Coordinates of C-alpha atoms and ligand atoms in Angstrom, one line a residue:
M1 CA 0.0 -0.2 0.2
A2 CA 1.3 3.7 -1.0
T3 CA 1.9 5.3 2.6
Q4 CA 0.0 8.7 2.2
A5 CA 1.5 9.5 5.3
T6 CA 5.1 9.6 4.7
G7 CA 4.5 11.1 1.0
T8 CA 6.8 8.9 -0.2
G9 CA 4.9 6.4 -1.9
A10 CA 6.8 3.4 -0.7
E11 CA 5.5 0.1 -0.7
A12 CA 5.3 -2.0 2.8
L13 CA 8.9 -3.1 3.9
P14 CA 8.4 -6.6 3.5
K15 CA 6.9 -6.0 -0.4
R16 CA 10.2 -3.5 -1.7
K17 CA 11.9 -5.4 -4.4
A18 CA 15.2 -4.9 -2.8
W19 CA 14.2 -5.9 0.8
K20 CA 13.1 -9.6 -1.1
A21 CA 16.0 -9.2 -3.1
L22 CA 18.3 -8.7 0.2
Q23 CA 16.8 -12.0 1.8
E24 CA 17.7 -14.3 -1.1
H25 CA 20.7 -12.2 -1.0
Y26 CA 21.1 -13.0 2.6
E27 CA 20.4 -17.0 2.4
K28 CA 23.9 -16.2 -0.1
V29 CA 26.1 -14.9 1.9
R30 CA 25.3 -15.7 5.3
S31 CA 27.9 -18.1 5.5
L32 CA 30.6 -15.7 4.1
H33 CA 33.7 -15.1 6.5
L34 CA 35.5 -11.9 6.1
R35 CA 38.8 -13.8 5.9
D36 CA 37.6 -14.7 2.4
L37 CA 36.0 -11.3 1.8
F38 CA 39.3 -10.1 2.5
A39 CA 41.6 -12.6 0.9
S40 CA 39.7 -12.6 -2.6
D41 CA 39.9 -9.1 -2.6
P42 CA 43.1 -6.8 -1.5
R43 CA 41.6 -3.8 -1.8
R44 CA 38.7 -4.5 0.4
G45 CA 40.2 -2.2 3.1
E46 CA 40.6 1.0 0.6
R47 CA 37.6 0.4 -1.4
M48 CA 34.9 0.4 1.5
T49 CA 35.2 3.2 2.7
V50 CA 34.1 6.8 2.7
D51 CA 36.1 9.7 3.5
D52 CA 34.3 12.9 3.0
A53 CA 33.1 16.2 5.5
G54 CA 36.3 15.5 7.7
I55 CA 35.1 12.0 8.5
F56 CA 36.4 9.1 7.6
L57 CA 34.3 5.7 7.3
D58 CA 35.9 2.2 7.3
Y59 CA 33.0 -0.1 6.7
S60 CA 34.9 -2.7 4.6
K61 CA 34.8 -4.8 8.3
N62 CA 31.2 -5.6 7.9
R63 CA 29.5 -8.8 6.6
V64 CA 28.5 -7.3 3.0
T65 CA 29.7 -7.6 -0.4
D66 CA 29.2 -5.2 -3.1
E67 CA 26.2 -6.8 -4.2
T68 CA 24.7 -6.0 -0.6
L69 CA 25.9 -2.7 -1.3
Q70 CA 24.0 -1.8 -4.4
L71 CA 20.9 -3.7 -2.8
L72 CA 21.1 -1.7 0.6
V73 CA 21.3 1.5 -1.2
Q74 CA 18.4 0.2 -4.0
L75 CA 16.5 -0.5 -0.6
A76 CA 17.1 3.1 0.6
E77 CA 15.9 4.7 -3.0
E78 CA 12.9 2.2 -2.6
S79 CA 11.7 3.2 0.9
G80 CA 11.8 7.0 -0.4
L81 CA 15.1 8.0 1.8
R82 CA 15.5 10.6 -1.1
E83 CA 11.8 12.2 -0.5
R84 CA 11.7 11.9 3.2
I85 CA 14.9 13.7 3.5
D86 CA 13.8 16.6 1.0
A87 CA 10.8 16.8 2.8
M88 CA 12.7 17.2 6.4
F89 CA 14.6 20.0 5.3
R90 CA 11.7 21.8 3.3
G91 CA 9.9 21.6 7.1
E92 CA 7.0 19.2 6.1
K93 CA 5.3 17.8 9.0
I94 CA 6.8 14.5 9.0
N95 CA 6.7 13.6 12.7
I96 CA 2.8 13.1 11.5
T97 CA 1.6 11.7 15.2
E98 CA 2.5 15.3 16.5
K99 CA 2.0 17.0 13.5
R100 CA 5.3 19.0 13.8
A101 CA 7.9 19.5 11.5
V102 CA 11.7 17.9 12.1
L103 CA 13.8 21.3 12.1
H104 CA 17.0 19.9 14.2
V105 CA 18.7 20.9 10.5
A106 CA 17.5 24.5 10.9
L107 CA 19.2 25.1 14.5
R108 CA 22.6 24.9 12.4
A109 CA 22.0 26.5 9.3
P110 CA 23.7 29.6 8.1
K111 CA 23.0 33.1 8.3
G112 CA 20.7 33.6 5.0
T113 CA 19.6 30.7 4.3
S114 CA 16.2 29.3 4.4
I115 CA 13.6 26.7 5.8
V116 CA 9.9 27.6 5.8
V117 CA 8.1 26.0 8.4
D118 CA 3.7 27.4 8.2
G119 CA 5.0 30.2 6.1
E120 CA 7.4 31.4 8.1
N121 CA 11.8 31.4 7.4
V122 CA 13.0 30.2 10.9
V123 CA 16.6 30.8 10.3
P124 CA 16.4 34.4 11.4
E125 CA 14.7 33.5 14.2
V126 CA 17.5 30.9 15.1
H127 CA 20.3 33.1 14.6
S128 CA 18.4 35.5 16.7
V129 CA 18.2 33.8 19.6
L130 CA 22.0 32.5 19.0
D131 CA 22.9 36.1 19.2
K132 CA 20.6 36.5 22.9
M133 CA 22.6 32.9 23.7
T134 CA 26.3 34.7 23.0
G135 CA 25.3 38.3 24.6
F136 CA 24.5 36.4 27.7
S137 CA 27.3 34.2 27.1
N138 CA 29.3 37.1 27.1
R139 CA 27.8 39.1 30.5
V140 CA 28.7 35.7 32.6
H141 CA 32.1 35.6 31.3
S142 CA 33.1 39.5 31.7
G143 CA 31.3 39.8 35.1
A144 CA 28.9 42.1 34.0
W145 CA 26.0 39.5 34.9
K146 CA 26.3 40.0 38.5
G147 CA 24.3 37.5 40.9
H148 CA 22.3 38.8 43.7
T149 CA 24.9 40.0 45.8
G150 CA 26.9 41.6 43.2
K151 CA 29.2 38.4 43.1
R152 CA 30.5 37.1 39.3
I153 CA 29.1 33.7 38.7
R154 CA 31.5 31.0 38.8
N155 CA 29.2 28.0 38.8
V156 CA 26.8 27.0 36.2
I157 CA 23.8 24.2 36.8
N158 CA 22.2 22.7 34.2
I159 CA 18.9 21.2 35.4
G160 CA 17.1 19.4 33.0
I161 CA 16.4 15.5 32.1
G162 CA 16.5 13.2 28.1
G163 CA 17.2 15.6 25.6
S164 CA 17.3 18.7 27.9
D165 CA 20.3 16.8 29.7
L166 CA 21.9 14.0 28.0
G167 CA 23.4 16.7 25.4
P168 CA 24.7 19.0 27.4
V169 CA 26.4 16.7 29.7
M170 CA 27.7 15.1 26.5
A171 CA 29.2 18.0 25.3
Y172 CA 30.7 19.8 28.4
E173 CA 32.2 16.2 28.8
A174 CA 33.3 16.2 25.0
L175 CA 34.6 19.3 24.9
K176 CA 36.1 20.1 28.2
H177 CA 39.7 20.5 26.9
Y178 CA 38.1 23.8 25.3
S179 CA 36.1 24.5 28.5
D180 CA 36.8 27.6 30.8
R181 CA 38.6 26.0 33.7
A182 CA 37.5 29.2 35.8
M183 CA 34.2 28.1 36.0
T184 CA 32.8 24.9 37.4
F185 CA 29.8 23.2 35.7
R186 CA 27.2 20.3 36.9
F187 CA 24.1 18.9 35.8
I188 CA 21.2 17.9 37.5
S189 CA 18.9 15.6 35.9
N190 CA 17.6 12.1 38.4
V191 CA 14.6 13.4 40.8
D192 CA 16.4 11.3 43.2
G193 CA 17.2 14.1 45.7
T194 CA 21.1 12.9 46.2
D195 CA 22.0 14.2 42.5
F196 CA 20.8 17.6 43.9
A197 CA 22.6 17.4 47.2
E198 CA 25.9 16.6 45.3
A199 CA 25.5 19.0 42.8
V200 CA 25.4 21.7 45.2
Q201 CA 27.0 20.9 48.2
D202 CA 30.1 22.7 48.2
L203 CA 28.6 25.8 46.2
D204 CA 28.4 29.0 46.9
A205 CA 24.6 30.5 45.9
A206 CA 25.7 34.1 45.4
E207 CA 28.0 32.5 42.9
T208 CA 25.1 30.1 41.2
L209 CA 23.5 30.2 38.0
F210 CA 20.7 27.5 37.3
I211 CA 19.6 26.9 33.5
I212 CA 16.5 25.1 33.8
S213 CA 16.4 23.2 30.9
S214 CA 12.8 21.9 30.0
K215 CA 11.3 22.3 26.1
T216 CA 7.7 21.7 28.0
F217 CA 8.6 23.1 31.6
T218 CA 6.3 21.0 33.3
T219 CA 8.5 17.3 33.4
L220 CA 8.2 16.0 36.9
E221 CA 12.0 15.3 37.7
T222 CA 12.9 18.7 36.0
M223 CA 10.1 21.1 37.9
T224 CA 11.0 19.3 41.2
N225 CA 14.8 19.7 41.2
A226 CA 14.3 23.7 39.8
H227 CA 11.6 24.2 42.9
S228 CA 14.5 22.5 45.2
A229 CA 17.0 25.0 43.8
R230 CA 15.1 27.8 44.2
A231 CA 14.6 27.4 47.4
W232 CA 18.2 26.5 47.9
S233 CA 19.1 29.6 46.1
L234 CA 16.7 31.6 48.4
A235 CA 18.0 30.1 51.5
N236 CA 21.7 31.0 50.9
L237 CA 21.6 34.0 49.7
G238 CA 18.8 35.4 52.2
G239 CA 17.4 36.5 49.1
T240 CA 13.9 37.7 48.3
E241 CA 12.0 36.8 45.2
L242 CA 14.0 39.7 43.3
S243 CA 17.1 37.1 43.5
V244 CA 16.0 34.3 41.0
A245 CA 16.2 37.1 38.2
K246 CA 19.9 36.8 38.7
H247 CA 20.4 33.3 39.8
F248 CA 17.7 31.5 37.3
V249 CA 17.5 31.6 33.3
A250 CA 15.1 29.6 31.3
I251 CA 15.7 27.0 28.2
S252 CA 12.1 26.2 26.7
T253 CA 9.2 26.5 24.7
N254 CA 6.9 27.2 27.0
E255 CA 6.5 30.7 28.2
K256 CA 4.0 30.9 30.2
E257 CA 5.0 28.0 32.2
V258 CA 8.6 29.9 32.6
A259 CA 6.9 33.1 33.7
A260 CA 4.4 31.0 36.6
F261 CA 7.7 29.6 37.8
G262 CA 9.0 33.2 38.8
I263 CA 11.4 33.5 36.0
D264 CA 11.7 37.0 33.6
T265 CA 11.0 35.5 30.5
A266 CA 13.5 38.5 29.4
N267 CA 16.2 35.6 30.5
M268 CA 14.3 32.9 28.5
F269 CA 16.0 31.5 25.8
G270 CA 13.5 29.8 23.1
F271 CA 13.1 27.2 21.0
W272 CA 10.6 25.9 18.8
D273 CA 8.4 22.9 18.9
W274 CA 10.2 21.3 15.6
V275 CA 13.2 20.6 17.8
G276 CA 12.8 17.3 19.2
G277 CA 14.1 17.1 22.8
R278 CA 17.0 14.6 22.1
Y279 CA 17.8 16.5 18.7
S280 CA 18.5 19.8 20.7
M281 CA 21.8 20.2 22.3
D282 CA 23.0 22.6 19.4
S283 CA 19.5 24.8 20.2
A284 CA 19.0 27.1 23.5
I285 CA 19.6 23.8 25.4
G286 CA 23.3 23.8 24.7
L287 CA 23.7 27.4 26.4
S288 CA 25.6 25.1 29.6
T289 CA 28.2 24.4 26.7
M290 CA 27.8 27.7 25.5
L291 CA 28.9 29.0 28.4
A292 CA 31.8 26.4 28.9
I293 CA 33.1 26.5 25.3
G294 CA 32.4 30.3 24.4
P295 CA 30.2 31.5 21.3
D296 CA 33.0 31.0 18.7
H297 CA 33.4 27.6 19.5
F298 CA 29.4 27.1 20.0
R299 CA 29.4 28.4 16.6
A300 CA 31.9 26.4 15.3
M301 CA 30.1 23.1 16.5
L302 CA 27.3 23.9 14.8
D303 CA 29.0 24.4 11.8
G304 CA 30.1 20.9 12.1
F305 CA 26.9 19.7 12.4
H306 CA 25.5 21.9 9.2
Q307 CA 28.7 20.0 7.0
I308 CA 27.2 16.7 8.0
D309 CA 23.7 18.0 7.1
E310 CA 24.8 19.1 3.6
H311 CA 26.5 16.1 3.0
F312 CA 23.6 13.7 3.9
R313 CA 21.0 16.1 1.9
T314 CA 23.7 16.0 -0.9
A315 CA 25.8 12.7 -1.6
P316 CA 24.6 9.8 -3.2
F317 CA 23.7 6.7 -0.7
A318 CA 26.6 4.5 -2.0
R319 CA 28.5 7.5 -0.7
N320 CA 26.6 8.9 2.4
L321 CA 28.2 8.7 5.4
P322 CA 25.0 8.4 7.7
A323 CA 22.9 6.4 5.3
L324 CA 25.6 4.0 5.2
M325 CA 25.8 3.9 8.5
G326 CA 22.2 3.4 9.0
L327 CA 21.7 0.7 5.9
L328 CA 24.2 -1.1 7.3
S329 CA 22.4 -1.5 10.9
V330 CA 19.4 -2.4 9.0
W331 CA 21.6 -5.3 7.7
H332 CA 22.7 -6.4 10.7
N333 CA 19.8 -6.2 12.7
N334 CA 16.9 -7.5 10.4
F335 CA 19.0 -10.1 8.7
F336 CA 21.5 -11.1 10.8
G337 CA 19.5 -10.7 13.9
A338 CA 21.9 -8.5 16.0
E339 CA 19.8 -7.0 18.8
T340 CA 22.4 -4.2 19.4
V341 CA 24.9 -1.9 18.3
A342 CA 28.0 -1.4 20.8
V343 CA 29.5 2.5 20.4
L344 CA 33.0 2.3 21.4
P345 CA 34.9 5.7 21.3
Y346 CA 38.5 5.1 21.9
E347 CA 38.1 9.0 23.3
Q348 CA 38.0 9.5 27.2
Y349 CA 36.6 12.6 26.8
L350 CA 33.2 11.1 24.6
K351 CA 32.6 8.7 27.7
R352 CA 29.1 9.9 27.8
F353 CA 29.0 9.8 23.7
P354 CA 27.1 6.0 24.0
A355 CA 24.7 7.0 26.7
Y356 CA 23.3 10.3 24.9
L357 CA 23.3 8.0 21.9
Q358 CA 20.8 5.9 23.9
Q359 CA 18.1 8.2 24.0
L360 CA 18.8 9.4 20.2
T361 CA 18.6 6.0 18.8
M362 CA 16.5 4.1 21.6
E363 CA 13.9 7.1 22.1
S364 CA 13.9 7.6 18.0
N365 CA 13.5 3.9 16.5
G366 CA 12.3 2.2 19.7
K367 CA 8.5 1.9 17.9
H368 CA 6.2 -1.1 16.8
V369 CA 4.2 0.3 14.3
T370 CA 4.4 1.9 11.0
L371 CA 3.5 5.5 10.0
E372 CA 0.3 4.1 9.1
G373 CA -0.2 2.5 12.3
A374 CA 0.2 -0.7 11.3
E375 CA 2.4 -3.6 13.3
V376 CA 5.7 -4.0 12.0
T377 CA 6.6 -7.4 11.1
Y378 CA 10.2 -7.3 11.8
P379 CA 12.5 -5.7 14.3
T380 CA 12.8 -2.4 14.3
G381 CA 15.7 0.2 16.4
P382 CA 18.4 -2.1 18.3
I383 CA 19.8 -1.5 21.6
Y384 CA 22.9 0.7 21.6
W385 CA 25.2 0.8 24.3
G386 CA 28.9 1.0 24.7
E387 CA 31.8 2.6 26.8
P388 CA 34.9 4.0 25.8
G389 CA 37.8 2.2 24.9
T390 CA 40.2 0.8 26.2
N391 CA 38.0 0.4 29.5
G392 CA 35.4 -1.9 27.7
Q393 CA 38.1 -4.5 26.8
H394 CA 38.7 -5.4 30.4
S395 CA 35.3 -6.0 30.6
F396 CA 32.8 -6.5 28.2
Y397 CA 34.5 -7.4 25.0
Q398 CA 34.8 -11.1 26.1
L399 CA 31.7 -11.6 24.9
I400 CA 31.7 -9.6 21.9
H401 CA 34.3 -11.7 20.7
Q402 CA 33.6 -15.0 22.0
G403 CA 29.9 -15.1 23.7
T404 CA 27.0 -16.4 21.1
R405 CA 25.2 -13.1 20.0
L406 CA 26.6 -10.6 17.2
I407 CA 27.2 -7.2 18.0
P408 CA 28.1 -4.8 15.7
C409 CA 30.3 -2.3 17.1
D410 CA 31.4 1.4 15.4
F411 CA 34.9 2.1 16.7
I412 CA 35.7 6.0 17.3
A413 CA 38.9 7.5 17.2
F414 CA 41.0 10.5 16.8
A415 CA 44.7 10.8 14.8
K416 CA 45.8 13.5 17.1
T417 CA 45.0 13.2 21.0
L418 CA 44.2 16.4 22.7
N419 CA 46.5 15.4 25.6
P420 CA 49.9 14.0 24.3
L421 CA 51.3 12.0 27.1
G422 CA 54.4 9.4 26.0
Q423 CA 53.2 6.5 24.0
H424 CA 49.6 6.8 25.1
H425 CA 48.1 7.7 22.2
D426 CA 49.9 5.4 20.0
M427 CA 49.0 2.6 22.6
L428 CA 45.2 3.8 22.6
I429 CA 45.0 3.4 18.7
A430 CA 46.9 0.3 18.4
N431 CA 44.2 -1.1 20.5
V432 CA 41.5 -0.2 17.9
F433 CA 43.0 -1.3 15.4
A434 CA 43.7 -4.6 16.8
Q435 CA 39.9 -4.9 18.3
T436 CA 38.7 -4.4 14.9
E437 CA 40.7 -6.5 13.3
A438 CA 40.9 -9.5 16.1
L439 CA 36.7 -9.3 15.6
A440 CA 36.9 -9.6 11.9
F441 CA 39.5 -12.5 11.6
G442 CA 39.7 -14.3 14.6
K443 CA 42.1 -17.0 15.4
T444 CA 41.3 -20.5 13.8
P445 CA 41.8 -23.8 15.8
E446 CA 45.0 -24.2 13.5
Q447 CA 46.6 -21.0 14.2
V448 CA 45.8 -22.0 17.9
K449 CA 47.3 -25.3 17.7
A450 CA 50.2 -24.0 16.4
E451 CA 51.0 -22.0 19.1
G452 CA 51.5 -25.3 21.3
T453 CA 48.1 -25.3 22.6
P454 CA 47.2 -28.2 24.5
E455 CA 44.6 -30.0 22.7
W456 CA 41.6 -29.4 25.2
L457 CA 42.0 -26.0 25.8
V458 CA 42.2 -24.9 21.6
P459 CA 38.2 -24.6 21.6
H460 CA 38.6 -22.2 24.6
R461 CA 40.9 -20.1 22.9
V462 CA 39.1 -20.3 18.9
F463 CA 37.9 -16.6 18.2
A464 CA 35.3 -17.3 15.2
G465 CA 36.0 -13.9 14.0
N466 CA 33.1 -12.5 11.4
R467 CA 32.4 -9.8 13.9
P468 CA 31.4 -6.8 12.3
S469 CA 32.6 -3.1 13.0
N470 CA 32.5 0.0 11.7
T471 CA 36.0 2.2 12.2
I472 CA 35.3 5.9 12.1
L473 CA 38.7 8.1 12.2
V474 CA 38.6 11.7 12.3
E475 CA 41.6 14.0 12.7
R476 CA 41.1 15.5 16.1
L477 CA 38.0 16.2 18.5
T478 CA 37.3 19.6 18.2
P479 CA 33.6 21.4 18.7
E480 CA 33.5 21.0 14.7
T481 CA 34.0 17.4 15.2
L482 CA 31.8 16.7 17.6
G483 CA 28.7 18.3 15.6
K484 CA 29.9 16.2 12.7
L485 CA 29.6 13.1 14.9
V486 CA 25.8 13.6 16.6
A487 CA 25.0 14.9 13.3
L488 CA 26.1 11.5 11.6
Y489 CA 24.2 9.4 14.3
E490 CA 21.4 11.5 14.0
H491 CA 20.9 11.0 10.4
N492 CA 22.1 7.5 10.9
V493 CA 18.6 7.0 13.1
F494 CA 17.2 8.8 10.4
T495 CA 18.0 6.4 7.9
Q496 CA 17.1 3.1 9.6
G497 CA 13.7 5.1 10.7
T498 CA 12.9 5.5 7.2
I499 CA 13.9 1.9 5.7
W500 CA 11.5 0.9 9.0
D501 CA 8.9 3.3 8.1
I502 CA 8.2 4.4 11.4
N503 CA 7.8 7.7 13.2
S504 CA 11.5 8.4 14.6
F505 CA 10.4 11.8 16.2
D506 CA 7.6 11.1 18.6
Q507 CA 8.0 8.9 22.1
W508 CA 4.6 7.8 23.1
G509 CA 6.1 5.2 25.1
V510 CA 7.6 7.2 28.0
E511 CA 4.0 8.4 28.8
L512 CA 2.5 5.3 30.9
G513 CA 4.9 5.5 33.2
K514 CA 4.5 8.7 33.9
A515 CA 1.1 8.8 34.3
L516 CA 1.1 5.9 36.8
A517 CA 3.8 7.6 38.5
Q518 CA 1.6 10.6 39.1
R519 CA -1.3 8.7 40.5
I520 CA 1.3 6.7 43.0
I521 CA 3.2 9.6 44.5
P522 CA -0.2 10.6 46.6
E523 CA -0.8 7.1 47.7
L524 CA 3.1 7.0 49.0
E525 CA 2.6 10.4 50.6
S526 CA -0.8 9.7 52.4
R527 CA -0.5 9.3 56.3
E528 CA -3.9 7.4 55.9
E529 CA -4.6 3.5 54.7
T530 CA -5.8 4.3 51.4
T531 CA -7.8 1.6 49.5
L532 CA -5.3 0.6 46.7
G533 CA -6.6 -0.3 42.9
H534 CA -3.0 -1.6 41.3
D535 CA -2.0 -5.5 41.0
S536 CA -1.2 -7.2 44.3
S537 CA 2.4 -7.1 43.1
T538 CA 2.3 -3.1 43.2
N539 CA -0.4 -3.1 45.9
N540 CA 2.0 -4.8 48.3
L541 CA 5.2 -2.6 47.6
I542 CA 3.9 0.0 48.1
R543 CA 2.5 -1.2 51.7
R544 CA 5.8 -2.3 52.3
Y545 CA 7.6 0.9 51.3
R546 CA 5.0 3.2 53.5
R547 CA 5.7 0.9 56.2
L548 CA 9.4 1.5 55.9
K549 CA 9.8 4.8 54.8
D550 CA 9.9 6.8 58.3
Ligands
F6P601 O1 10.2 11.4 28.8 C1 11.0 11.3 27.9 C2 11.1 13.4 27.5 O2 9.8 13.7 27.0 C3 11.8 13.4 26.4 O3 11.6 12.8 24.7 C4 12.7 15.0 26.6 O4 13.8 15.0 25.7 C5 12.7 14.7 28.1 O5 11.5 13.9 28.4 C6 12.5 16.3 28.7 O6 11.4 16.5 28.2 P1 11.6 18.2 28.4 O7 12.7 19.3 28.0 O8 10.2 18.8 28.2 O9 11.8 18.8 30.3

């Protein structure tokens, strides 16, 4: 059936010609080993690479042949990927369940360009918010912005959760090298009071600015933390409500709620309903990032995002970095039955990158119905996870190398380190290359025996190999390259969602738990025995908690 909703005219996925061809093709290639694929094509490792927009991707160690790639590209075409990319960039309301455009690409569109939503060019608005952020950031840095007692701001605490936290934390950690070390940056997300208590315990309220980041300004965790922050700030400043204006700014789309909280809307930095929470780290939600690294670095990051946007929009799919990565994920997920993707940055500064990607990928593509509301008949979003290397090697890599599951890996490495220290960097990068080599080629029983291993031990020491990986090699971690990496995964997710014919831009799956928690809160707080209407397990847990808590 043609999908009116997508406007691509694509057939349902199982009916697409390329999908059927891939099913047949899979039977032919499923048992091919990377050892043989490399042996029969000495140039495979040079051919199956893309070097564009400052990103080098080696995808040769995936279980693909040239025919696989042709069919995957054909699948992208039959799935209407090109039309859908164009629809996104044109500002069409492709988030159909929320009737919204999906325009994170507008957040990094250069001045003077035009993207129209509901008859209005949104690019000038984006730049006006950026200019306001820049002015604010400069005032904080120069000391012109003063706290209630006249002291300058030295501590910045971002309060937010999900997309209003994970991007800011990840970017702060990733770009720490570029940050103002005279300032302290902290992030509070969890409604667990420990998060708040630990974040403020050694800070002087007179020097502390809170950024309340919430697209909706109604999120339970964020509003609870924001109220605690206001109480802490007022108590420590002996201040009046007037002090709130000096110590609180808001990032939101909801002006009314911001004003109701008591934050002067002059100190509010806006964004728009066409920016999804998990796609918002380059909007005003990035104010803490800008305060940490300065406006010039922030704009360099936006430029990095934009370069990948342009690449994604214009490069043919066979040479298109995000499209290829998305298609390879589909290949491993839907044909080889891989259920996860490990993201393994060999860069300590990227330690929060996998956590950031978990929301981006899984909140986007964890969907069970197509755009038209039909139950999907194939697996969608894989589970993303990971840790920085080399740490992970001494933890979970055993399972990747010798376990029974197929785990495609994305290795991310930088040719130049930001902290040259003896041989450290060569050792680090040697480990990246060694891991991808070991995963692909393994170690045969013959090789193990040739090392003099006793017969009984041989099976334990064999590495089957044939485990797929991508290697992403970038020159150096900079604000610009971070922007590129994030955009790479944003559009990778978009590609996957398009193939699966799902809406990558809503998140209805988070609602039920939120609503149930709202019902349970008063039941936990009630002093009287109330009749509980849950299942017997939930009722019992509530009663036990109430008995134990005081
Ligand atoms: O609960 C999920 C979610 O809605 C995310 O999509 C979002 O990033 C997060 O909560 C925070 O929402 P807000 O920015 O509106 O506080």
